[in-house]
Every structure is written in structure tokens, then in C-alpha cells.
mmCIF file with all atom_site columns, C-alpha atoms in Angstrom:
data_model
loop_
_atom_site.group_PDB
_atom_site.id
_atom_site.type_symbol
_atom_site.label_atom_id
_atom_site.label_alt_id
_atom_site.label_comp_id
_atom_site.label_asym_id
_atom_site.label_entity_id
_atom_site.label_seq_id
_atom_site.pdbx_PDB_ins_code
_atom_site.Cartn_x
_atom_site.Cartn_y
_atom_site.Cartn_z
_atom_site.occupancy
_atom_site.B_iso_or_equiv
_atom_site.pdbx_formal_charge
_atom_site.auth_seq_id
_atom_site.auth_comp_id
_atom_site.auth_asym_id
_atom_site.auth_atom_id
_atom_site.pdbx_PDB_model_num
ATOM 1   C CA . UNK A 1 1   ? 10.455  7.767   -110.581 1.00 0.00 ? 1   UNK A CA 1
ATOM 2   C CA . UNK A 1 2   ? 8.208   9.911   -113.292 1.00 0.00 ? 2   UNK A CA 1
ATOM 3   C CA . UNK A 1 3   ? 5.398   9.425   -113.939 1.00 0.00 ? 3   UNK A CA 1
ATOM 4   C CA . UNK A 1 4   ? 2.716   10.123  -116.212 1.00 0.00 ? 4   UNK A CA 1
ATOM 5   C CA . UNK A 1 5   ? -1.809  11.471  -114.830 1.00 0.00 ? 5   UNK A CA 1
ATOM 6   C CA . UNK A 1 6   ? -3.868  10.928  -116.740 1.00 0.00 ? 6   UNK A CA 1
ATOM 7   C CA . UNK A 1 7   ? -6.336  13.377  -114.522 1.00 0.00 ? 7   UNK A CA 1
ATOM 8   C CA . UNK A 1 8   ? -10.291 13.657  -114.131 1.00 0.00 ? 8   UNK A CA 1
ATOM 9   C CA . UNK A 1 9   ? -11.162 11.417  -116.869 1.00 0.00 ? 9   UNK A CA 1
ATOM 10  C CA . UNK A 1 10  ? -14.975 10.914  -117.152 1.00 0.00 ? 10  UNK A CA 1
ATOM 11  C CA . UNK A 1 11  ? -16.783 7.715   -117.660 1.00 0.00 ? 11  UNK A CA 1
ATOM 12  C CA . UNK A 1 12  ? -20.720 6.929   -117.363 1.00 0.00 ? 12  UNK A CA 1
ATOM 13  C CA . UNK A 1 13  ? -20.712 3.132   -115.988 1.00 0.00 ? 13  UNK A CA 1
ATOM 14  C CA . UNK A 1 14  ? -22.930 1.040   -113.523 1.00 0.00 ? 14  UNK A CA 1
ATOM 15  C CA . UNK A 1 15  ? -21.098 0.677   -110.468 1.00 0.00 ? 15  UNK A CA 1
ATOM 16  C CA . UNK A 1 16  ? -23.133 0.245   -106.560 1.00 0.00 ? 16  UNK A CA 1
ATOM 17  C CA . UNK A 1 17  ? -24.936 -1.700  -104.240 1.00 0.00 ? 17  UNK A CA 1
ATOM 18  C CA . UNK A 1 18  ? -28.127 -0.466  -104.960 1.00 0.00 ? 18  UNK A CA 1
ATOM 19  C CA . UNK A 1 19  ? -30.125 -1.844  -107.825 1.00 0.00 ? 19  UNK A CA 1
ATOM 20  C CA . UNK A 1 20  ? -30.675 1.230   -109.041 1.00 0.00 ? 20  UNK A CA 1
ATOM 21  C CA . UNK A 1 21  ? -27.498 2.115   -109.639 1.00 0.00 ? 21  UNK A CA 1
ATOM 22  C CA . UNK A 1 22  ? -26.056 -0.872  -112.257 1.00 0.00 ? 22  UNK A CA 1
ATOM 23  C CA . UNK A 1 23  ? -29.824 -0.086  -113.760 1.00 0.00 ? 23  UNK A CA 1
ATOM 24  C CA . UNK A 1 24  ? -29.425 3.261   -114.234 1.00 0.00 ? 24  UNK A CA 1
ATOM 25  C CA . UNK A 1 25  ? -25.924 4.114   -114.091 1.00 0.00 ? 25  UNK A CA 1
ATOM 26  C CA . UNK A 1 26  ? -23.682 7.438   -113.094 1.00 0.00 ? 26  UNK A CA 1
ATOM 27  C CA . UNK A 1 27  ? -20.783 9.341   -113.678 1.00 0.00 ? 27  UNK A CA 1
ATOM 28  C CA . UNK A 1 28  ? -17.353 8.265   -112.157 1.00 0.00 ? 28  UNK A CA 1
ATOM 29  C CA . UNK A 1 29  ? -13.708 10.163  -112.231 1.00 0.00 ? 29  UNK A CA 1
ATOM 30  C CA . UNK A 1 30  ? -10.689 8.769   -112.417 1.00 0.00 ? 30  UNK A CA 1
ATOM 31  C CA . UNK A 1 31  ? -7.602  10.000  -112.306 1.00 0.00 ? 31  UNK A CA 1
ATOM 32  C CA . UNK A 1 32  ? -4.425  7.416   -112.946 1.00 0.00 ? 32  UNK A CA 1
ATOM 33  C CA . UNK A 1 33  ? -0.855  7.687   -111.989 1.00 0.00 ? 33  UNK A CA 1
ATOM 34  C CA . UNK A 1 34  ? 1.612   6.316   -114.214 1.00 0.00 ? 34  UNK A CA 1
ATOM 35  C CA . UNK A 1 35  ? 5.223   5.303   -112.692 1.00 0.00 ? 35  UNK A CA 1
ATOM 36  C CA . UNK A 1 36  ? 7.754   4.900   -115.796 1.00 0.00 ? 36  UNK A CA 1
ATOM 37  C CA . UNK A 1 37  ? 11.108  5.833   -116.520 1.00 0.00 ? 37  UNK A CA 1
ATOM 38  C CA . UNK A 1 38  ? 10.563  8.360   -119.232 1.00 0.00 ? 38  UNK A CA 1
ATOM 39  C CA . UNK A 1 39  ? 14.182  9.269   -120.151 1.00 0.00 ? 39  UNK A CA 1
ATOM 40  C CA . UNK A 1 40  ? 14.842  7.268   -123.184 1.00 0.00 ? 40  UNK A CA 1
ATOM 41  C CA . UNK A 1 41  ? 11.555  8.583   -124.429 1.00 0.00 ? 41  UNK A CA 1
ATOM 42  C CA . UNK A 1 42  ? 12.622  12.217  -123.408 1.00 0.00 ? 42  UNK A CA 1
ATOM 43  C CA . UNK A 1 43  ? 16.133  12.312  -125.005 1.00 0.00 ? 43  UNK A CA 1
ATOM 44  C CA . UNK A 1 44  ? 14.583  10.310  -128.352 1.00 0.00 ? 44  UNK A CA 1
ATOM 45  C CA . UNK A 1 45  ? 11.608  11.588  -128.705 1.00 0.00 ? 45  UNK A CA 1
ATOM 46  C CA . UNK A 1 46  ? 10.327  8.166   -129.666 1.00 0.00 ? 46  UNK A CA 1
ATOM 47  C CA . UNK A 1 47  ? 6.658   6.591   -128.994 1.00 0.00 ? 47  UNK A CA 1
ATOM 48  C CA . UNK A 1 48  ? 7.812   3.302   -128.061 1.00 0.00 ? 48  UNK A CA 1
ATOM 49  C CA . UNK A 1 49  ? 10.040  4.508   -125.229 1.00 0.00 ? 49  UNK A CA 1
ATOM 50  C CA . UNK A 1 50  ? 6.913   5.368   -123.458 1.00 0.00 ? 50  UNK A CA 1
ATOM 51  C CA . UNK A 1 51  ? 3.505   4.343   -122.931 1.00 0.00 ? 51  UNK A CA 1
ATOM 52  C CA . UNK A 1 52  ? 0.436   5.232   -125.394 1.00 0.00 ? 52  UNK A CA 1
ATOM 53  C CA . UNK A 1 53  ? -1.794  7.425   -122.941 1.00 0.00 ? 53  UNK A CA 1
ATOM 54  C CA . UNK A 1 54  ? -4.703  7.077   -125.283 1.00 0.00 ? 54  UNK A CA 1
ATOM 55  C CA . UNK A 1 55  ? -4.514  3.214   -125.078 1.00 0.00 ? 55  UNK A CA 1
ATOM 56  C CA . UNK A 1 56  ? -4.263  3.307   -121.110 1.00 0.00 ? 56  UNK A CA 1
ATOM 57  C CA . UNK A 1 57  ? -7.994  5.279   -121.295 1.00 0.00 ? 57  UNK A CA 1
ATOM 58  C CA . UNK A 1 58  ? -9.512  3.621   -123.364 1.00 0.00 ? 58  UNK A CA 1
ATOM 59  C CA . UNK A 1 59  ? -8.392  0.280   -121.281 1.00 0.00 ? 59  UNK A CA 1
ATOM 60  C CA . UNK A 1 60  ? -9.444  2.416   -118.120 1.00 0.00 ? 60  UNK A CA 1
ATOM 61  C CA . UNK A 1 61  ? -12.662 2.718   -120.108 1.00 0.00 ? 61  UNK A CA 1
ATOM 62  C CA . UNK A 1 62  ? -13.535 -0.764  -120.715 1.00 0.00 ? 62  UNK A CA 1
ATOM 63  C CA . UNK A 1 63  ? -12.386 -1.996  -117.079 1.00 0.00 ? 63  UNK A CA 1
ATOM 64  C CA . UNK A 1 64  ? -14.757 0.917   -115.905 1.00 0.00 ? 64  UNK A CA 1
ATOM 65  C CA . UNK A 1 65  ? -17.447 -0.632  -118.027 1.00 0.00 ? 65  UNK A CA 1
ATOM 66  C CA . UNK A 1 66  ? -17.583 -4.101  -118.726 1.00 0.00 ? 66  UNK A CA 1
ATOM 67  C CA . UNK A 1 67  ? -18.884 -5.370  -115.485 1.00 0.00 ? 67  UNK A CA 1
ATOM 68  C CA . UNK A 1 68  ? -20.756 -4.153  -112.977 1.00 0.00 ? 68  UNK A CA 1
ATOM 69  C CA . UNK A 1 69  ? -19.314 -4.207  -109.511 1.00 0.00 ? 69  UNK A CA 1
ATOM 70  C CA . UNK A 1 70  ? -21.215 -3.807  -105.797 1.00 0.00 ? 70  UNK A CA 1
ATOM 71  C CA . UNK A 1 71  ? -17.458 -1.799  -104.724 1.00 0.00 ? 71  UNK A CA 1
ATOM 72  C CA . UNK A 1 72  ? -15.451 1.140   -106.689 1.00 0.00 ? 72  UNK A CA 1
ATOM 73  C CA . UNK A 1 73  ? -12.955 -0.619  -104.730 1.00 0.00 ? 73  UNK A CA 1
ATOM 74  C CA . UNK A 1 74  ? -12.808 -3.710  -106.819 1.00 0.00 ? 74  UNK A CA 1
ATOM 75  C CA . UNK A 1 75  ? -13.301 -1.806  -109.963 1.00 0.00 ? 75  UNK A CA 1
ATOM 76  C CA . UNK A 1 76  ? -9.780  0.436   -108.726 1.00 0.00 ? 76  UNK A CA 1
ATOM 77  C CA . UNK A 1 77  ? -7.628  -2.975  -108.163 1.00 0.00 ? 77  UNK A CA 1
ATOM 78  C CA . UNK A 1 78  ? -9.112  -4.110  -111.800 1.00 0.00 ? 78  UNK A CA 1
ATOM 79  C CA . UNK A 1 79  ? -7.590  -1.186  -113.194 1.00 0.00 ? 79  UNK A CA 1
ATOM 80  C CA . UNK A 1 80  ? -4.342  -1.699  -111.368 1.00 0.00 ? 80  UNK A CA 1
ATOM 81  C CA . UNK A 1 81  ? -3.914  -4.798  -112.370 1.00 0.00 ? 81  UNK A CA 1
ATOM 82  C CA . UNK A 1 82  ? -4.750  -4.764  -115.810 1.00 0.00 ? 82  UNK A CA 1
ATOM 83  C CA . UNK A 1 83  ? -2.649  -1.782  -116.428 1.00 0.00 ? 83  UNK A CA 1
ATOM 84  C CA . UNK A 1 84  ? 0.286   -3.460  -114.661 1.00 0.00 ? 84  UNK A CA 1
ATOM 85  C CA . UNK A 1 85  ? -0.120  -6.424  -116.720 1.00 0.00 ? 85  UNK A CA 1
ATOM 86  C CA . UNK A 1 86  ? -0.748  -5.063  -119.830 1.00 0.00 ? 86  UNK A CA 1
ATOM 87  C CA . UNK A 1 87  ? 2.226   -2.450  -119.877 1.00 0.00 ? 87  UNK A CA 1
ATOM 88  C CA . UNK A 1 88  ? 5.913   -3.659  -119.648 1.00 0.00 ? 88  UNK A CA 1
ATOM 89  C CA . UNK A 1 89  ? 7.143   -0.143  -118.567 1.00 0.00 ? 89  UNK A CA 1
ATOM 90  C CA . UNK A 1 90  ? 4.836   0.557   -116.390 1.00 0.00 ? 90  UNK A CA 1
ATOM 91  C CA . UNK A 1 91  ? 6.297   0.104   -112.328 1.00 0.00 ? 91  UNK A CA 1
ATOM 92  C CA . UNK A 1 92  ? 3.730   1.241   -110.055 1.00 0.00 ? 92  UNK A CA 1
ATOM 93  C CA . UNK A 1 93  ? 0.419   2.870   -110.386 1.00 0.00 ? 93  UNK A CA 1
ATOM 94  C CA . UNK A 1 94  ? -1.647  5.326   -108.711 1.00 0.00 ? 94  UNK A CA 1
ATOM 95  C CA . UNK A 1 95  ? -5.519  4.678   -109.428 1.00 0.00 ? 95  UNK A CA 1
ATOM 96  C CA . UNK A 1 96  ? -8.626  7.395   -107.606 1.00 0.00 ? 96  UNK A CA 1
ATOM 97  C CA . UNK A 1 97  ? -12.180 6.584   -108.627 1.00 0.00 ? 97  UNK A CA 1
ATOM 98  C CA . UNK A 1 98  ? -14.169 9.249   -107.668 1.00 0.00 ? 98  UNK A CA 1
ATOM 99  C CA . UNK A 1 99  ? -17.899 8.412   -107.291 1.00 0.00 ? 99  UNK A CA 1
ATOM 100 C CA . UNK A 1 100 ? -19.824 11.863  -106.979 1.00 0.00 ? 100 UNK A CA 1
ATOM 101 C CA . UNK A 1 101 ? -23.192 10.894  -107.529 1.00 0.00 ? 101 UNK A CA 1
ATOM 102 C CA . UNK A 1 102 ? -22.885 7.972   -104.802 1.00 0.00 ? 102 UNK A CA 1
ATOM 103 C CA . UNK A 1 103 ? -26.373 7.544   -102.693 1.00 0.00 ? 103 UNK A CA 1
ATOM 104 C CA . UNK A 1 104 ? -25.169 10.030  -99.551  1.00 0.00 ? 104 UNK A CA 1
ATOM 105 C CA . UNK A 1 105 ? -28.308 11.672  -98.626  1.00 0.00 ? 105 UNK A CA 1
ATOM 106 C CA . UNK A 1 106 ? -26.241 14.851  -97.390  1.00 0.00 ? 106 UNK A CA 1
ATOM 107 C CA . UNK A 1 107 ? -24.040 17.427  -98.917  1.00 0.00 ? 107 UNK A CA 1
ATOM 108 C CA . UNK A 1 108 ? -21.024 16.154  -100.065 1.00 0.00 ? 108 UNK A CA 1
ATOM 109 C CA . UNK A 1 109 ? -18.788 17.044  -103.013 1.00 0.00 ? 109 UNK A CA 1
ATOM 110 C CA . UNK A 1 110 ? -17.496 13.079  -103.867 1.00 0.00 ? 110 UNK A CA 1
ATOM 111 C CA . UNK A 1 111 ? -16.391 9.943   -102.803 1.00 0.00 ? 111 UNK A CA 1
ATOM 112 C CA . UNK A 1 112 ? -13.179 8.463   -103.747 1.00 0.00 ? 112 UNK A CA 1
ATOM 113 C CA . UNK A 1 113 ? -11.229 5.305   -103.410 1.00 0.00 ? 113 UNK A CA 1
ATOM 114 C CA . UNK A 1 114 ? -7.668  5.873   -103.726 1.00 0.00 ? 114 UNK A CA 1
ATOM 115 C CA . UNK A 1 115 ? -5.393  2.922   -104.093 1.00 0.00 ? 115 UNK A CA 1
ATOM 116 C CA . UNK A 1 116 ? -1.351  2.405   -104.887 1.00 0.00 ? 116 UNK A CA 1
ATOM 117 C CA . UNK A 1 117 ? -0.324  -0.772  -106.507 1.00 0.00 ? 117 UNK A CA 1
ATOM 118 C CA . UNK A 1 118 ? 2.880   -2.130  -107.456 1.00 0.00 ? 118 UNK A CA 1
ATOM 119 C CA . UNK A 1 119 ? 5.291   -4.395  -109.313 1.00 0.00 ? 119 UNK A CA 1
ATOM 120 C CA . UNK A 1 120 ? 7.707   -6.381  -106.987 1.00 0.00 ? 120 UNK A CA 1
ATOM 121 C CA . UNK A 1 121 ? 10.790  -8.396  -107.078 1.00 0.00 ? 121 UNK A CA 1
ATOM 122 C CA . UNK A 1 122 ? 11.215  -11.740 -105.330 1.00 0.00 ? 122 UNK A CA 1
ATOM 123 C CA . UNK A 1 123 ? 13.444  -14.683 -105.345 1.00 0.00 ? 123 UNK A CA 1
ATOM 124 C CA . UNK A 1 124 ? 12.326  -17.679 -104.735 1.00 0.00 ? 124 UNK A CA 1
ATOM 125 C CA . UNK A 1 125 ? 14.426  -21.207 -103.496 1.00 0.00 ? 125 UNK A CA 1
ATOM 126 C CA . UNK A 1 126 ? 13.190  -24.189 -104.919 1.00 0.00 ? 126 UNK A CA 1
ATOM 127 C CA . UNK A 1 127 ? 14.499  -27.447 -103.438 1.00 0.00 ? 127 UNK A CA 1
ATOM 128 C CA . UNK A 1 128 ? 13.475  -31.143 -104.042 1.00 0.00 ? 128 UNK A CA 1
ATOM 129 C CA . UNK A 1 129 ? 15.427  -34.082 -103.044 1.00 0.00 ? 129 UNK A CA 1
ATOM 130 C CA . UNK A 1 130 ? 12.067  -37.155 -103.575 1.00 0.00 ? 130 UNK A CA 1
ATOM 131 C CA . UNK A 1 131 ? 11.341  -39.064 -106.955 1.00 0.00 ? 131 UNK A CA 1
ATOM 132 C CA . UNK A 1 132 ? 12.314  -36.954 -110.252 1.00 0.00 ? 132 UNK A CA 1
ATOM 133 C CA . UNK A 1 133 ? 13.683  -33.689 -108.364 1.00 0.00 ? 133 UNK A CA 1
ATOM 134 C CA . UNK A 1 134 ? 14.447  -31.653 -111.762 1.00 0.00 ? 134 UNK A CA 1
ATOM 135 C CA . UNK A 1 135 ? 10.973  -32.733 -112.907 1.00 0.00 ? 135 UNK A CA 1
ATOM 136 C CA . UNK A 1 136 ? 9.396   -31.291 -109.643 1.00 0.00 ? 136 UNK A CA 1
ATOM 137 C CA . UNK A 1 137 ? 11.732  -28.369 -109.825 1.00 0.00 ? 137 UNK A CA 1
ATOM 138 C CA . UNK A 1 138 ? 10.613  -27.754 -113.633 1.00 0.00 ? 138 UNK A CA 1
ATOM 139 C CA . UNK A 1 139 ? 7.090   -28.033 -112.666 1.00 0.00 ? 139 UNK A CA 1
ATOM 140 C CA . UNK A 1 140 ? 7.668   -25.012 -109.757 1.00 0.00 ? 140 UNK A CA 1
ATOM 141 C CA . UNK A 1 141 ? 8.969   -22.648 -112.845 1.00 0.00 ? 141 UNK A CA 1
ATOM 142 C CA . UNK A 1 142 ? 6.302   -23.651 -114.728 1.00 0.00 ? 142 UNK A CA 1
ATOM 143 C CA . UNK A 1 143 ? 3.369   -23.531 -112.535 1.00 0.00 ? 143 UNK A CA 1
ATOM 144 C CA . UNK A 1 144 ? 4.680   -20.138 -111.617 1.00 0.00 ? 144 UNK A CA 1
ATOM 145 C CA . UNK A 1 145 ? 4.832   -18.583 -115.061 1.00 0.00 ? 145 UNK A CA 1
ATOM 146 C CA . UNK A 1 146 ? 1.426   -19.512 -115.660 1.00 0.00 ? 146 UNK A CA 1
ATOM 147 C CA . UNK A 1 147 ? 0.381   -17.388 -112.991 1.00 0.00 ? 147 UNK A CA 1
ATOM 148 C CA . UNK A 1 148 ? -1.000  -14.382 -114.892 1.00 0.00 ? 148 UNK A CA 1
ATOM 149 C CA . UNK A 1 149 ? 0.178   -12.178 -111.779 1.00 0.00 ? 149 UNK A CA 1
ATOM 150 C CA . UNK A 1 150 ? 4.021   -13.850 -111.998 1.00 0.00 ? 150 UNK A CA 1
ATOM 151 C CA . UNK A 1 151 ? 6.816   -13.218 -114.564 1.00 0.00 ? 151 UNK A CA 1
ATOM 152 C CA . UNK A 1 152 ? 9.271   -15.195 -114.101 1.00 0.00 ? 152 UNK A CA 1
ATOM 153 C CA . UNK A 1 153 ? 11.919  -12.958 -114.947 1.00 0.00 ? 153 UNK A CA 1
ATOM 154 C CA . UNK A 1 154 ? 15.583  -15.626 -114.410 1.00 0.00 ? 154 UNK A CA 1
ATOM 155 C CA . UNK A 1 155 ? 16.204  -19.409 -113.459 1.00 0.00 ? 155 UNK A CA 1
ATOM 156 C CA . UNK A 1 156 ? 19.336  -20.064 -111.994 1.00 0.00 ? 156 UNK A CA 1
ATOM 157 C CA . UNK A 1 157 ? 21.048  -23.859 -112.471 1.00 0.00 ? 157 UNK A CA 1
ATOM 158 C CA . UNK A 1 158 ? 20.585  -26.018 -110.354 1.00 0.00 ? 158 UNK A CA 1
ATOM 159 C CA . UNK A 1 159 ? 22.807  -27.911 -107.675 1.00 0.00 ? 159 UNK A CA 1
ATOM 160 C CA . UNK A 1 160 ? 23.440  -30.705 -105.565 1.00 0.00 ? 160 UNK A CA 1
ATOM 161 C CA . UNK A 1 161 ? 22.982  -29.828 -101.243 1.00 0.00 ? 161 UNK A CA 1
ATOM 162 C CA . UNK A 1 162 ? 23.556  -31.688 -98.392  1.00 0.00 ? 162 UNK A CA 1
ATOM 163 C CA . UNK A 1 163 ? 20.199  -32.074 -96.547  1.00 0.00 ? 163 UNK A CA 1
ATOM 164 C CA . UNK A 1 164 ? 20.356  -30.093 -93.195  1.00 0.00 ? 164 UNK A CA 1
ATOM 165 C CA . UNK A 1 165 ? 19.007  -31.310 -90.100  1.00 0.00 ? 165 UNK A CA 1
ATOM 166 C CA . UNK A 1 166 ? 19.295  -35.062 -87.976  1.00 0.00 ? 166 UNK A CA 1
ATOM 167 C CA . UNK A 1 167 ? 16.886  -36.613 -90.081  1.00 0.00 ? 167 UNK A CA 1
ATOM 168 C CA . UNK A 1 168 ? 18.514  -39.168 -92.941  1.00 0.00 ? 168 UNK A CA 1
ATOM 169 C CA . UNK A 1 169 ? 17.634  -38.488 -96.497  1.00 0.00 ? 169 UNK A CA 1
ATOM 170 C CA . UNK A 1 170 ? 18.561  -37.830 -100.000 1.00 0.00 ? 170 UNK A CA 1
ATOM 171 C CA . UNK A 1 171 ? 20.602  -35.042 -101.148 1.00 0.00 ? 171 UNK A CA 1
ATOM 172 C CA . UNK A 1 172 ? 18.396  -32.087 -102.272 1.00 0.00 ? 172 UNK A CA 1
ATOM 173 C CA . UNK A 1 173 ? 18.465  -30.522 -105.729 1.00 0.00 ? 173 UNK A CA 1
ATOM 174 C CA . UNK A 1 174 ? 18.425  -26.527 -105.677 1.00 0.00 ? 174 UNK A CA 1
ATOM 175 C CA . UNK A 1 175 ? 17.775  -23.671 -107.526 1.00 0.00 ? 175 UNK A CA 1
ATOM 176 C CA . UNK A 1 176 ? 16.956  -19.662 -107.283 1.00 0.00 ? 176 UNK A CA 1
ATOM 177 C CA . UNK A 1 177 ? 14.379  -17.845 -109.483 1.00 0.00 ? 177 UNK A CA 1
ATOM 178 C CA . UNK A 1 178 ? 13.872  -14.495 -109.902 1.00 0.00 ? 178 UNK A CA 1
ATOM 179 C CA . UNK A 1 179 ? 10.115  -13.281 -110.314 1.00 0.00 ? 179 UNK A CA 1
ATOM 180 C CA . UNK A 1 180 ? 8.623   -9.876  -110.618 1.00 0.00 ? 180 UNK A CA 1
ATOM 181 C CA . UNK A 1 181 ? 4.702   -10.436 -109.585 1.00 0.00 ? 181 UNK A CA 1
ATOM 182 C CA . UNK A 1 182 ? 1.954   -8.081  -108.657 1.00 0.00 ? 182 UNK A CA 1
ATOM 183 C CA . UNK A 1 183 ? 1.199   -9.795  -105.157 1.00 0.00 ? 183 UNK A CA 1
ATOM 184 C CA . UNK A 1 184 ? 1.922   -9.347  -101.791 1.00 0.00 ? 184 UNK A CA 1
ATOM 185 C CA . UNK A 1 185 ? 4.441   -11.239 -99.696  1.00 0.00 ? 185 UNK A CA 1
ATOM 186 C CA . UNK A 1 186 ? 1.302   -12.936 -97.992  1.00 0.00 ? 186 UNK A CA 1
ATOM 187 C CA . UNK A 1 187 ? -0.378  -14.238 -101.198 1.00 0.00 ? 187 UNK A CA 1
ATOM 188 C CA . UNK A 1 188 ? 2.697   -15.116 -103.253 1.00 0.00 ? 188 UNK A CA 1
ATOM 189 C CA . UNK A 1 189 ? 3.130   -17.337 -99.995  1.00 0.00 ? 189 UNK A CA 1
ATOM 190 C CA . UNK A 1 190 ? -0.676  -18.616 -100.457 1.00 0.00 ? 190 UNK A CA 1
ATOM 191 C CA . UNK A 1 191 ? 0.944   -19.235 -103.926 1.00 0.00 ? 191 UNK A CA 1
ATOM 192 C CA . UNK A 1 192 ? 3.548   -21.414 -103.343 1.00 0.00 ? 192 UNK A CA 1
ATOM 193 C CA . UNK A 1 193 ? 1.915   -23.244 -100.964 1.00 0.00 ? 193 UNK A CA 1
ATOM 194 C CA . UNK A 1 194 ? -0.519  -24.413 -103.029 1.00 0.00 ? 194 UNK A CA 1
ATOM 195 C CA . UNK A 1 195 ? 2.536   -25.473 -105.798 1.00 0.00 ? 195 UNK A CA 1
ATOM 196 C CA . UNK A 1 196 ? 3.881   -27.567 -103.727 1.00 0.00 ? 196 UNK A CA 1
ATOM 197 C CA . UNK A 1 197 ? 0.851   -29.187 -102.808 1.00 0.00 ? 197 UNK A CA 1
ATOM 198 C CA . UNK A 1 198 ? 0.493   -29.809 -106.306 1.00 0.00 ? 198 UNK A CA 1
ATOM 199 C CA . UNK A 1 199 ? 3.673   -31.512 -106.703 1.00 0.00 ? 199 UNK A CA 1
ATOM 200 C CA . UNK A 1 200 ? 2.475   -34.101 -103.739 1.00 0.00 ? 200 UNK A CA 1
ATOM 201 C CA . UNK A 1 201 ? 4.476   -32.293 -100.927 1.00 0.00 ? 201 UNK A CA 1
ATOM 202 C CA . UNK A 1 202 ? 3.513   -34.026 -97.682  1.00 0.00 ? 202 UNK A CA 1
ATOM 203 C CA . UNK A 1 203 ? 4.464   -31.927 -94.367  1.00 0.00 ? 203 UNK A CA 1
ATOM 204 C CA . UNK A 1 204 ? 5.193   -34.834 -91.850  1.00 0.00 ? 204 UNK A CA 1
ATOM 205 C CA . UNK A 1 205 ? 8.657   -34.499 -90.020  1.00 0.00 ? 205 UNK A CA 1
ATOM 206 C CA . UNK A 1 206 ? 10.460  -31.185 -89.543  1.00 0.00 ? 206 UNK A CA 1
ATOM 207 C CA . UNK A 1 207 ? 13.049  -30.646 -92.142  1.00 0.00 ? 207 UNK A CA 1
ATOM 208 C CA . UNK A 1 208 ? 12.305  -34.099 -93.447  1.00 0.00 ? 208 UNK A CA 1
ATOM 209 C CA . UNK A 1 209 ? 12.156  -35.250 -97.087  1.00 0.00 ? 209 UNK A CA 1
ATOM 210 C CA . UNK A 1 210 ? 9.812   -33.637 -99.773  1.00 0.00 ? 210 UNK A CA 1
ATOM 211 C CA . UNK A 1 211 ? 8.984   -33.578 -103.559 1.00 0.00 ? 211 UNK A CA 1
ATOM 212 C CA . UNK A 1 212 ? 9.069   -29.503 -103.610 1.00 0.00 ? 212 UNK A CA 1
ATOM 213 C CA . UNK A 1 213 ? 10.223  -26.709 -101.424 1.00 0.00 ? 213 UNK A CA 1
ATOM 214 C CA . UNK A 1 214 ? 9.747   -23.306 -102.214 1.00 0.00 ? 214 UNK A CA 1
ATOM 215 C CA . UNK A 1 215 ? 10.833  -20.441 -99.975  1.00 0.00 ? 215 UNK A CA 1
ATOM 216 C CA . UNK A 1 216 ? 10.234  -16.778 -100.182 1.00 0.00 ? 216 UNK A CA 1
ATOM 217 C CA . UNK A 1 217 ? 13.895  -15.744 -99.701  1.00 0.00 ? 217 UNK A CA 1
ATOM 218 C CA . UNK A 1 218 ? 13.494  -11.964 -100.578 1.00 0.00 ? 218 UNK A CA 1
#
């Protein structure tokens, strides 16, 4: 994919665990990856096919600046995320904070923290077959797209299934939604889980009846 650095950019901020160092502050580098299909913008010569590089700085800038963190590490996924979030085009990103003042009482030239983060698809099965199933279906699409770090990006109908299994119960309502999210297969599980929960989904026989269902299917 292409990509656009924005490379060495300086910024005095008040980052440490040290007192001394959200008191008095130092300098930090960082240097910022941008993954972007830039071919529209290359063959049109047009602004809005790309991303403002000036605008990603100065957001750089105020994540860099407006709190004060113990770890460069947490300032780096701050970045990440809020460039992810804030630009459409944007795919990936590539984020080093250098920290070459850090307390090392040796010779050193700097310290860095160098992260990769990510947009990913996923597509998610959402099943209900207890009380107002399309209600509780609903609420799963909703509760997700208010999930700063989920776009729901596609909702599929929904259908009538036979339940599966020995155990008798209602016929399940599906449906499939496609999500592009920022999180890991791990916490979009923690995620879901806590959905359902929401919707009153009680875990008490194996493959038995419940309000919502919603499986991670790729």
C-alpha cells in the first residue's frame, strides 16, 4: 500500500514517570507512517483524494500535548487511534516516539517506542431466538456502532434457522454484519461479550436458548 512519513517531527511535551519530567518537560520525535491508497490523488491531482499532512501534525501535536502520560507507549496508541479514527482513508499506521532526553544515566543516543496499528475487517453472526429477537438483534447493531472503535460498515437481512443441537426451542432469527474496527480479535470478543450480556443473555445449557448470540465468524 503507499503511504505517506511524516518524519522527525519535534514537539516539547511532558511525558515520564518522574515528577520532574511532566514539571519540566522535554523534547520528543515522532515520526508517523501513513498507509493510503494515493492513486486517485496522484492521477487528479486533487486535495481531497488524500489526506491533509498539516492537519495529521497538528493532531499529532495536540495528542502529544494535552495530557501527560507515565508511558510514551500510551501516548503512541493515542496517536494511532486518533489518527485511525479521525481519517477515512487512512488503513494502517506506523507511529515511533522517540524520547532522547529520557532519564538514562549513560550514553545513549534515544529511546523509541515503535508501534503498528491497524484497521480490520470482521463479520459478525448475530442470532436470537427469546422474547423480541429483531429487537435484540437491532440492539447488537446498535450497541456496536456506538462503539467509537467499530464502524459498522453492512447489515445483512435477517432469517429464520432451525435451532441446532438436542435441546427443544424456538427457531432462531439470524443475521451477518460487516464491521471494520480498530481492535483485536481478543477485545472485539471482550466486546461482544459484554453486548450480549446487555441484552440479558444467560449461559445455562449448551446450545440452549438465548436473547443474543454474537459470533466472531471472520
Amino acid at each position: 500500500m503507499d503511504k505517506i512519513i511524516i518524519k522527525d517531527l519535534e514537539i516539547f511535551a511532558y511525558h515520564g514517570v518522574l515528577p520532574e519530567e511532566k514539571k519540566q518537560g522535554q523534547n520528543f520525535i515522532v515520526t508517523a507512517e501513513l498507509y493510503l491508497d494515493l492513486r486517485d490523488a496522484g492521477m487528479t491531482d486533487e486535495l481531497d483524494k488524500t489526506v491533509n499532512y498539516a492537519k495529521v501534525c497538528e493532531d499529532i501535536s495536540e495528542c502529544m500535548t494535552e495530557e501527560k502520560y507515565d508511558l510514551i507507549e500510551a501516548v503512541a496508541e493515542n496517536i494511532a487511534g486518533t489518527i485511525l479514527l479521525e481519517y477515512e482513508k487512512i488503513k494502517e499506521v506506523h507511529i515511533i516516539i522517540s524520547k532522547p532526553e529520557a532519564p538514562i544515566d549513560m550514553a545513549f543516543d534515544t529511546v523509541c517506542v515503535d508501534i503498528t496499528r491497524r484497521k480490520h475487517t470482521a463479520y459478525l453472526g448475530l442470532g436470537s431466538n427469546l422474547g423480541d429477537k429483531e429487537g435484540y438483534l437491532d440492539y447488537a447493531v446498535d450497541q456496536l456502532n456506538k462503539d467509537e472503535y467499530i464502524q459498522v460498515k453492512s447489515i445483512s437481512s435477517y432469517i429464520v434457522t432451525k435451532p441446532y443441537g438436542e435441546v427443544e426451542q424456538d427457531d432462531f432469527l439470524n443475521g451477518c454484519v460487516e464491521i471494520e474496527t480498530l481492535y483485536t480479535p481478543t477485545e472485539l470478543l471482550a466486546v461482544t461479550s459484554d453486548i450480549e450480556q446487555g441484552a440479558g443473555r444467560k449461559r445455562i445449557v449448551h446450545w440452549g436458548p438465548r436473547t443474543l448470540d454474537i459470533d466472531i465468524l471472520l
